JSON list of C-alpha atoms in Angstrom, two decimals:
[
{"chain": "I", "resi": 790, "resn": "ARG", "atom": "CA", "xyz": [0.00, 0.00, 0.00]},
{"chain": "I", "resi": 791, "resn": "ALA", "atom": "CA", "xyz": [2.75, 2.42, 0.94]},
{"chain": "I", "resi": 792, "resn": "ARG", "atom": "CA", "xyz": [4.48, 1.78, -2.39]},
{"chain": "I", "resi": 793, "resn": "ALA", "atom": "CA", "xyz": [1.25, 2.31, -4.31]},
{"chain": "I", "resi": 794, "resn": "ARG", "atom": "CA", "xyz": [0.55, 5.53, -2.38]},
{"chain": "I", "resi": 795, "resn": "ASN", "atom": "CA", "xyz": [4.05, 6.81, -3.22]},
{"chain": "I", "resi": 796, "resn": "GLN", "atom": "CA", "xyz": [3.57, 5.95, -6.90]},
{"chain": "I", "resi": 797, "resn": "ILE", "atom": "CA", "xyz": [0.26, 7.82, -6.95]},
{"chain": "I", "resi": 798, "resn": "ARG", "atom": "CA", "xyz": [1.85, 10.85, -5.26]},
{"chain": "I", "resi": 799, "resn": "CYS", "atom": "CA", "xyz": [4.71, 10.81, -7.79]},
{"chain": "I", "resi": 800, "resn": "LYS", "atom": "CA", "xyz": [2.21, 10.60, -10.66]},
{"chain": "I", "resi": 801, "resn": "TYR", "atom": "CA", "xyz": [0.22, 13.60, -9.33]},
{"chain": "I", "resi": 802, "resn": "TYR", "atom": "CA", "xyz": [3.45, 15.55, -8.84]},
{"chain": "I", "resi": 803, "resn": "GLN", "atom": "CA", "xyz": [4.61, 14.81, -12.42]},
{"chain": "I", "resi": 804, "resn": "ASP", "atom": "CA", "xyz": [1.21, 15.77, -13.82]},
{"chain": "I", "resi": 805, "resn": "ARG", "atom": "CA", "xyz": [1.29, 19.07, -11.92]},
{"chain": "I", "resi": 806, "resn": "LEU", "atom": "CA", "xyz": [4.82, 19.81, -13.18]},
{"chain": "I", "resi": 807, "resn": "ARG", "atom": "CA", "xyz": [3.78, 19.01, -16.75]},
{"chain": "I", "resi": 808, "resn": "SER", "atom": "CA", "xyz": [0.78, 21.31, -16.40]},
{"chain": "I", "resi": 809, "resn": "ASP", "atom": "CA", "xyz": [2.95, 24.09, -14.94]},
{"chain": "I", "resi": 810, "resn": "VAL", "atom": "CA", "xyz": [5.40, 23.84, -17.85]},
{"chain": "I", "resi": 811, "resn": "GLY", "atom": "CA", "xyz": [2.51, 23.98, -20.33]},
{"chain": "I", "resi": 812, "resn": "SER", "atom": "CA", "xyz": [1.07, 27.03, -18.59]},
{"chain": "I", "resi": 813, "resn": "ALA", "atom": "CA", "xyz": [4.46, 28.76, -18.53]},
{"chain": "I", "resi": 814, "resn": "LEU", "atom": "CA", "xyz": [4.93, 28.14, -22.26]},
{"chain": "I", "resi": 815, "resn": "GLU", "atom": "CA", "xyz": [1.47, 29.50, -23.00]},
{"chain": "I", "resi": 816, "resn": "LEU", "atom": "CA", "xyz": [2.16, 32.62, -20.92]},
{"chain": "I", "resi": 817, "resn": "ALA", "atom": "CA", "xyz": [5.47, 33.13, -22.72]},
{"chain": "I", "resi": 818, "resn": "LEU", "atom": "CA", "xyz": [3.80, 33.11, -26.15]},
{"chain": "I", "resi": 819, "resn": "THR", "atom": "CA", "xyz": [0.40, 34.72, -25.58]},
{"chain": "I", "resi": 820, "resn": "ASP", "atom": "CA", "xyz": [-0.91, 38.06, -24.48]},
{"chain": "I", "resi": 821, "resn": "PRO", "atom": "CA", "xyz": [-2.84, 37.53, -21.22]},
{"chain": "I", "resi": 822, "resn": "LEU", "atom": "CA", "xyz": [-5.48, 40.21, -21.93]},
{"chain": "I", "resi": 823, "resn": "THR", "atom": "CA", "xyz": [-6.52, 39.27, -25.47]},
{"chain": "I", "resi": 824, "resn": "GLY", "atom": "CA", "xyz": [-5.44, 35.64, -25.67]},
{"chain": "I", "resi": 825, "resn": "LEU", "atom": "CA", "xyz": [-3.68, 36.40, -28.96]},
{"chain": "I", "resi": 826, "resn": "TYR", "atom": "CA", "xyz": [-0.05, 35.56, -29.65]},
{"chain": "I", "resi": 827, "resn": "ASN", "atom": "CA", "xyz": [2.44, 38.13, -28.37]},
{"chain": "I", "resi": 828, "resn": "GLN", "atom": "CA", "xyz": [5.24, 39.99, -30.16]},
{"chain": "I", "resi": 829, "resn": "ARG", "atom": "CA", "xyz": [7.84, 37.40, -29.15]},
{"chain": "I", "resi": 830, "resn": "TYR", "atom": "CA", "xyz": [5.87, 34.62, -30.86]},
{"chain": "I", "resi": 831, "resn": "LEU", "atom": "CA", "xyz": [5.12, 36.80, -33.88]},
{"chain": "I", "resi": 832, "resn": "ARG", "atom": "CA", "xyz": [8.77, 37.61, -34.55]},
{"chain": "I", "resi": 833, "resn": "ARG", "atom": "CA", "xyz": [9.89, 33.97, -34.24]},
{"chain": "I", "resi": 834, "resn": "HIS", "atom": "CA", "xyz": [7.04, 32.71, -36.39]},
{"chain": "I", "resi": 835, "resn": "LEU", "atom": "CA", "xyz": [7.67, 35.33, -39.05]},
{"chain": "I", "resi": 836, "resn": "ALA", "atom": "CA", "xyz": [11.41, 34.61, -39.07]},
{"chain": "I", "resi": 837, "resn": "GLY", "atom": "CA", "xyz": [10.63, 30.92, -39.63]},
{"chain": "I", "resi": 838, "resn": "LEU", "atom": "CA", "xyz": [8.28, 31.72, -42.49]},
{"chain": "I", "resi": 839, "resn": "THR", "atom": "CA", "xyz": [10.70, 34.09, -44.23]},
{"chain": "I", "resi": 840, "resn": "ALA", "atom": "CA", "xyz": [13.47, 31.50, -44.01]},
{"chain": "I", "resi": 841, "resn": "GLY", "atom": "CA", "xyz": [11.48, 28.90, -45.94]},
{"chain": "I", "resi": 842, "resn": "PRO", "atom": "CA", "xyz": [10.14, 28.79, -49.50]},
{"chain": "I", "resi": 843, "resn": "GLN", "atom": "CA", "xyz": [6.68, 29.95, -48.35]},
{"chain": "I", "resi": 844, "resn": "GLY", "atom": "CA", "xyz": [8.32, 33.24, -47.33]},
{"chain": "I", "resi": 845, "resn": "ARG", "atom": "CA", "xyz": [8.41, 34.27, -50.97]},
{"chain": "I", "resi": 846, "resn": "GLU", "atom": "CA", "xyz": [4.67, 34.99, -50.86]},
{"chain": "I", "resi": 847, "resn": "LEU", "atom": "CA", "xyz": [3.89, 36.40, -47.46]},
{"chain": "I", "resi": 848, "resn": "GLY", "atom": "CA", "xyz": [1.90, 39.37, -46.22]},
{"chain": "I", "resi": 849, "resn": "VAL", "atom": "CA", "xyz": [2.23, 41.23, -42.93]},
{"chain": "I", "resi": 850, "resn": "ALA", "atom": "CA", "xyz": [-0.27, 43.76, -41.61]},
{"chain": "I", "resi": 851, "resn": "MET", "atom": "CA", "xyz": [0.43, 46.15, -38.75]},
{"chain": "I", "resi": 852, "resn": "ILE", "atom": "CA", "xyz": [-2.76, 47.47, -37.15]},
{"chain": "I", "resi": 853, "resn": "ASP", "atom": "CA", "xyz": [-3.34, 50.35, -34.75]},
{"chain": "I", "resi": 854, "resn": "ILE", "atom": "CA", "xyz": [-6.61, 51.31, -33.03]},
{"chain": "I", "resi": 855, "resn": "ASP", "atom": "CA", "xyz": [-7.31, 54.92, -33.98]},
{"chain": "I", "resi": 856, "resn": "PHE", "atom": "CA", "xyz": [-7.38, 57.42, -31.10]},
{"chain": "I", "resi": 857, "resn": "PHE", "atom": "CA", "xyz": [-7.30, 54.63, -28.52]},
{"chain": "I", "resi": 858, "resn": "LYS", "atom": "CA", "xyz": [-5.83, 56.92, -25.85]},
{"chain": "I", "resi": 859, "resn": "SER", "atom": "CA", "xyz": [-9.10, 58.86, -25.80]},
{"chain": "I", "resi": 860, "resn": "VAL", "atom": "CA", "xyz": [-11.03, 55.65, -24.98]},
{"chain": "I", "resi": 861, "resn": "ASN", "atom": "CA", "xyz": [-8.82, 55.09, -21.93]},
{"chain": "I", "resi": 862, "resn": "ASP", "atom": "CA", "xyz": [-8.90, 58.78, -20.94]},
{"chain": "I", "resi": 863, "resn": "ARG", "atom": "CA", "xyz": [-12.68, 59.21, -21.30]},
{"chain": "I", "resi": 864, "resn": "TYR", "atom": "CA", "xyz": [-14.03, 55.88, -20.08]},
{"chain": "I", "resi": 865, "resn": "GLY", "atom": "CA", "xyz": [-11.21, 54.38, -18.00]},
{"chain": "I", "resi": 866, "resn": "HIS", "atom": "CA", "xyz": [-8.78, 51.51, -18.43]},
{"chain": "I", "resi": 867, "resn": "PRO", "atom": "CA", "xyz": [-11.32, 48.71, -17.80]},
{"chain": "I", "resi": 868, "resn": "GLU", "atom": "CA", "xyz": [-13.32, 49.96, -20.81]},
{"chain": "I", "resi": 869, "resn": "GLY", "atom": "CA", "xyz": [-10.07, 50.30, -22.78]},
{"chain": "I", "resi": 870, "resn": "ASP", "atom": "CA", "xyz": [-9.33, 46.65, -21.98]},
{"chain": "I", "resi": 871, "resn": "ARG", "atom": "CA", "xyz": [-12.80, 45.66, -23.19]},
{"chain": "I", "resi": 872, "resn": "ALA", "atom": "CA", "xyz": [-12.16, 47.58, -26.42]},
{"chain": "I", "resi": 873, "resn": "LEU", "atom": "CA", "xyz": [-8.84, 45.76, -26.92]},
{"chain": "I", "resi": 874, "resn": "LYS", "atom": "CA", "xyz": [-10.57, 42.41, -26.38]},
{"chain": "I", "resi": 875, "resn": "LEU", "atom": "CA", "xyz": [-13.30, 43.31, -28.86]},
{"chain": "I", "resi": 876, "resn": "VAL", "atom": "CA", "xyz": [-10.80, 44.34, -31.53]},
{"chain": "I", "resi": 877, "resn": "ALA", "atom": "CA", "xyz": [-8.74, 41.18, -30.90]},
{"chain": "I", "resi": 878, "resn": "ALA", "atom": "CA", "xyz": [-11.84, 38.98, -31.25]},
{"chain": "I", "resi": 879, "resn": "THR", "atom": "CA", "xyz": [-12.87, 40.83, -34.42]},
{"chain": "I", "resi": 880, "resn": "LEU", "atom": "CA", "xyz": [-9.43, 40.36, -35.98]},
{"chain": "I", "resi": 881, "resn": "ARG", "atom": "CA", "xyz": [-9.36, 36.68, -35.05]},
{"chain": "I", "resi": 882, "resn": "ALA", "atom": "CA", "xyz": [-12.87, 36.10, -36.44]},
{"chain": "I", "resi": 883, "resn": "ASN", "atom": "CA", "xyz": [-12.02, 37.74, -39.77]},
{"chain": "I", "resi": 884, "resn": "THR", "atom": "CA", "xyz": [-8.72, 36.05, -40.62]},
{"chain": "I", "resi": 885, "resn": "ARG", "atom": "CA", "xyz": [-8.02, 32.69, -42.20]},
{"chain": "I", "resi": 886, "resn": "VAL", "atom": "CA", "xyz": [-7.32, 29.66, -40.03]},
{"chain": "I", "resi": 887, "resn": "PHE", "atom": "CA", "xyz": [-3.63, 29.62, -40.98]},
{"chain": "I", "resi": 888, "resn": "ASP", "atom": "CA", "xyz": [-3.07, 33.37, -40.48]},
{"chain": "I", "resi": 889, "resn": "SER", "atom": "CA", "xyz": [-1.44, 34.38, -37.18]},
{"chain": "I", "resi": 890, "resn": "VAL", "atom": "CA", "xyz": [-2.90, 37.29, -35.23]},
{"chain": "I", "resi": 891, "resn": "ALA", "atom": "CA", "xyz": [-0.78, 38.84, -32.48]},
{"chain": "I", "resi": 892, "resn": "ARG", "atom": "CA", "xyz": [-0.97, 41.73, -30.10]},
{"chain": "I", "resi": 893, "resn": "TYR", "atom": "CA", "xyz": [2.18, 43.64, -30.97]},
{"chain": "I", "resi": 894, "resn": "GLY", "atom": "CA", "xyz": [1.96, 45.95, -27.96]},
{"chain": "I", "resi": 895, "resn": "GLY", "atom": "CA", "xyz": [-0.35, 48.57, -26.48]},
{"chain": "I", "resi": 896, "resn": "GLU", "atom": "CA", "xyz": [-3.12, 49.08, -29.03]},
{"chain": "I", "resi": 897, "resn": "GLU", "atom": "CA", "xyz": [-1.13, 47.62, -31.93]},
{"chain": "I", "resi": 898, "resn": "PHE", "atom": "CA", "xyz": [-1.80, 44.25, -33.51]},
{"chain": "I", "resi": 899, "resn": "SER", "atom": "CA", "xyz": [-0.21, 42.32, -36.34]},
{"chain": "I", "resi": 900, "resn": "VAL", "atom": "CA", "xyz": [-1.42, 39.69, -38.78]},
{"chain": "I", "resi": 901, "resn": "VAL", "atom": "CA", "xyz": [0.94, 37.34, -40.63]},
{"chain": "I", "resi": 902, "resn": "MET", "atom": "CA", "xyz": [-0.62, 36.00, -43.83]},
{"chain": "I", "resi": 903, "resn": "PRO", "atom": "CA", "xyz": [1.30, 33.11, -45.42]},
{"chain": "I", "resi": 904, "resn": "GLY", "atom": "CA", "xyz": [0.60, 32.56, -49.10]},
{"chain": "I", "resi": 905, "resn": "SER", "atom": "CA", "xyz": [-0.75, 36.09, -49.56]},
{"chain": "I", "resi": 906, "resn": "GLY", "atom": "CA", "xyz": [0.35, 38.24, -52.44]},
{"chain": "I", "resi": 907, "resn": "PRO", "atom": "CA", "xyz": [-0.19, 42.01, -52.48]},
{"chain": "I", "resi": 908, "resn": "GLU", "atom": "CA", "xyz": [-3.80, 41.88, -53.70]},
{"chain": "I", "resi": 909, "resn": "ASP", "atom": "CA", "xyz": [-4.80, 39.20, -51.17]},
{"chain": "I", "resi": 910, "resn": "ALA", "atom": "CA", "xyz": [-3.10, 41.05, -48.30]},
{"chain": "I", "resi": 911, "resn": "LEU", "atom": "CA", "xyz": [-4.75, 44.37, -49.19]},
{"chain": "I", "resi": 912, "resn": "GLU", "atom": "CA", "xyz": [-8.14, 42.69, -49.48]},
{"chain": "I", "resi": 913, "resn": "ALA", "atom": "CA", "xyz": [-7.66, 41.02, -46.08]},
{"chain": "I", "resi": 914, "resn": "ALA", "atom": "CA", "xyz": [-6.55, 44.31, -44.49]},
{"chain": "I", "resi": 915, "resn": "GLU", "atom": "CA", "xyz": [-9.58, 46.12, -45.87]},
{"chain": "I", "resi": 916, "resn": "ARG", "atom": "CA", "xyz": [-11.84, 43.32, -44.59]},
{"chain": "I", "resi": 917, "resn": "LEU", "atom": "CA", "xyz": [-10.31, 43.70, -41.10]},
{"chain": "I", "resi": 918, "resn": "ARG", "atom": "CA", "xyz": [-10.73, 47.49, -41.21]},
{"chain": "I", "resi": 919, "resn": "ALA", "atom": "CA", "xyz": [-14.40, 47.22, -42.21]},
{"chain": "I", "resi": 920, "resn": "ALA", "atom": "CA", "xyz": [-15.16, 44.47, -39.67]},
{"chain": "I", "resi": 921, "resn": "THR", "atom": "CA", "xyz": [-13.66, 46.50, -36.82]},
{"chain": "I", "resi": 922, "resn": "GLU", "atom": "CA", "xyz": [-15.57, 49.60, -37.87]},
{"chain": "I", "resi": 923, "resn": "SER", "atom": "CA", "xyz": [-18.85, 47.68, -37.80]},
{"chain": "I", "resi": 924, "resn": "ALA", "atom": "CA", "xyz": [-18.13, 45.96, -34.45]},
{"chain": "I", "resi": 925, "resn": "VAL", "atom": "CA", "xyz": [-20.36, 47.28, -31.68]},
{"chain": "I", "resi": 926, "resn": "PHE", "atom": "CA", "xyz": [-18.55, 48.64, -28.63]},
{"chain": "I", "resi": 927, "resn": "GLU", "atom": "CA", "xyz": [-20.98, 49.83, -25.96]},
{"chain": "I", "resi": 928, "resn": "VAL", "atom": "CA", "xyz": [-19.88, 51.76, -22.89]},
{"chain": "I", "resi": 929, "resn": "PRO", "atom": "CA", "xyz": [-22.41, 51.56, -20.03]},
{"chain": "I", "resi": 930, "resn": "GLY", "atom": "CA", "xyz": [-24.15, 54.89, -19.50]},
{"chain": "I", "resi": 931, "resn": "VAL", "atom": "CA", "xyz": [-22.68, 56.30, -22.72]},
{"chain": "I", "resi": 932, "resn": "GLY", "atom": "CA", "xyz": [-23.85, 54.04, -25.54]},
{"chain": "I", "resi": 933, "resn": "ARG", "atom": "CA", "xyz": [-22.03, 53.03, -28.68]},
{"chain": "I", "resi": 934, "resn": "VAL", "atom": "CA", "xyz": [-18.45, 54.25, -29.04]},
{"chain": "I", "resi": 935, "resn": "PRO", "atom": "CA", "xyz": [-16.96, 53.90, -32.53]},
{"chain": "I", "resi": 936, "resn": "LEU", "atom": "CA", "xyz": [-13.74, 51.93, -32.90]},
{"chain": "I", "resi": 937, "resn": "THR", "atom": "CA", "xyz": [-11.68, 52.14, -36.07]},
{"chain": "I", "resi": 938, "resn": "ILE", "atom": "CA", "xyz": [-8.27, 50.87, -37.13]},
{"chain": "I", "resi": 939, "resn": "SER", "atom": "CA", "xyz": [-5.54, 51.98, -39.48]},
{"chain": "I", "resi": 940, "resn": "VAL", "atom": "CA", "xyz": [-3.61, 49.24, -41.27]},
{"chain": "I", "resi": 941, "resn": "GLY", "atom": "CA", "xyz": [-0.19, 49.10, -42.92]},
{"chain": "I", "resi": 942, "resn": "VAL", "atom": "CA", "xyz": [0.59, 46.17, -45.23]},
{"chain": "I", "resi": 943, "resn": "ALA", "atom": "CA", "xyz": [3.87, 44.82, -46.62]},
{"chain": "I", "resi": 944, "resn": "CYS", "atom": "CA", "xyz": [4.40, 41.72, -48.77]},
{"chain": "I", "resi": 945, "resn": "ALA", "atom": "CA", "xyz": [7.41, 39.65, -49.71]},
{"chain": "I", "resi": 946, "resn": "ASN", "atom": "CA", "xyz": [5.82, 39.35, -53.17]},
{"chain": "I", "resi": 947, "resn": "GLY", "atom": "CA", "xyz": [8.12, 36.73, -54.65]},
{"chain": "I", "resi": 948, "resn": "ARG", "atom": "CA", "xyz": [11.37, 38.18, -53.34]},
{"chain": "I", "resi": 949, "resn": "PRO", "atom": "CA", "xyz": [13.27, 37.21, -50.21]},
{"chain": "I", "resi": 950, "resn": "ALA", "atom": "CA", "xyz": [12.68, 39.55, -47.28]},
{"chain": "I", "resi": 951, "resn": "SER", "atom": "CA", "xyz": [13.59, 39.27, -43.60]},
{"chain": "I", "resi": 952, "resn": "ALA", "atom": "CA", "xyz": [11.05, 39.35, -40.79]},
{"chain": "I", "resi": 953, "resn": "ASP", "atom": "CA", "xyz": [12.44, 42.71, -39.63]},
{"chain": "I", "resi": 954, "resn": "ASP", "atom": "CA", "xyz": [12.18, 44.17, -43.15]},
{"chain": "I", "resi": 955, "resn": "LEU", "atom": "CA", "xyz": [8.53, 43.12, -43.45]},
{"chain": "I", "resi": 956, "resn": "ILE", "atom": "CA", "xyz": [7.61, 44.48, -40.02]},
{"chain": "I", "resi": 957, "resn": "ARG", "atom": "CA", "xyz": [9.44, 47.75, -40.70]},
{"chain": "I", "resi": 958, "resn": "ALA", "atom": "CA", "xyz": [7.73, 48.18, -44.08]},
{"chain": "I", "resi": 959, "resn": "ALA", "atom": "CA", "xyz": [4.28, 47.39, -42.66]},
{"chain": "I", "resi": 960, "resn": "ASP", "atom": "CA", "xyz": [4.91, 49.83, -39.80]},
{"chain": "I", "resi": 961, "resn": "THR", "atom": "CA", "xyz": [5.92, 52.54, -42.28]},
{"chain": "I", "resi": 962, "resn": "ALA", "atom": "CA", "xyz": [2.69, 51.92, -44.19]},
{"chain": "I", "resi": 963, "resn": "LEU", "atom": "CA", "xyz": [0.71, 52.09, -40.94]},
{"chain": "I", "resi": 964, "resn": "TYR", "atom": "CA", "xyz": [2.13, 55.52, -40.15]},
{"chain": "I", "resi": 965, "resn": "GLN", "atom": "CA", "xyz": [1.27, 56.62, -43.68]},
{"chain": "I", "resi": 966, "resn": "ALA", "atom": "CA", "xyz": [-2.33, 55.48, -43.14]},
{"chain": "I", "resi": 967, "resn": "LYS", "atom": "CA", "xyz": [-2.45, 57.56, -39.96]},
{"chain": "I", "resi": 968, "resn": "ARG", "atom": "CA", "xyz": [-0.97, 60.60, -41.71]},
{"chain": "I", "resi": 969, "resn": "ASP", "atom": "CA", "xyz": [-3.51, 60.21, -44.52]},
{"chain": "I", "resi": 970, "resn": "GLY", "atom": "CA", "xyz": [-6.40, 60.63, -42.11]},
{"chain": "I", "resi": 971, "resn": "ARG", "atom": "CA", "xyz": [-7.35, 57.29, -40.50]},
{"chain": "I", "resi": 972, "resn": "PRO", "atom": "CA", "xyz": [-9.04, 54.79, -40.79]},
{"chain": "I", "resi": 973, "resn": "ARG", "atom": "CA", "xyz": [-7.11, 53.70, -43.86]},
{"chain": "I", "resi": 974, "resn": "VAL", "atom": "CA", "xyz": [-5.17, 50.81, -45.36]},
{"chain": "I", "resi": 975, "resn": "ARG", "atom": "CA", "xyz": [-1.80, 51.60, -46.92]},
{"chain": "I", "resi": 976, "resn": "THR", "atom": "CA", "xyz": [1.10, 49.59, -48.33]},
{"chain": "I", "resi": 977, "resn": "SER", "atom": "CA", "xyz": [4.81, 50.17, -48.17]},
{"chain": "I", "resi": 978, "resn": "GLY", "atom": "CA", "xyz": [8.29, 49.21, -48.78]},
{"chain": "I", "resi": 979, "resn": "VAL", "atom": "CA", "xyz": [10.31, 46.05, -48.83]},
{"chain": "I", "resi": 980, "resn": "ALA", "atom": "CA", "xyz": [8.59, 44.21, -51.48]},
{"chain": "I", "resi": 981, "resn": "ALA", "atom": "CA", "xyz": [5.18, 45.66, -51.03]},
{"chain": "I", "resi": 982, "resn": "VAL", "atom": "CA", "xyz": [2.77, 46.47, -53.82]}
]
């Protein structure tokens, strides 16, 4: 009996350790607020994709919630968190199964689109922009508060490009979209359209 009890205790202990390791890995790769991948995962995943043959046709979108600071300032951080969760869910619901959606930081998100040429990536970015604009964000006691996004897109488009080059080009396009008046979709750089 004592031996069996010890074996059972050891089994429970091993199961708990295995669970703790799994939880730690999940926390290391996901954003706790939105449940999306985090920037660390995004960069590694994108580097892996650009290193392989599928990296020759690859789109990256950088996304920023327009005037998000005013949501936090007017309605408080809990409502800002709800807005981030709503945008994250909207992005996830409007991307393909094999696309990767990540919270890049703050109110910025990123979508990696393997197998997407410039036209496909622009179409996907516009779909995400429109879906976010039509999402309903209600603040108690205030009513509906509009949420919009600006999107910058870059594509490898048949040429080799590094993960950093694609992110930089998509970020440049994002800032162009913001300069052009928000909410907009713009392309840029590396091997973009």
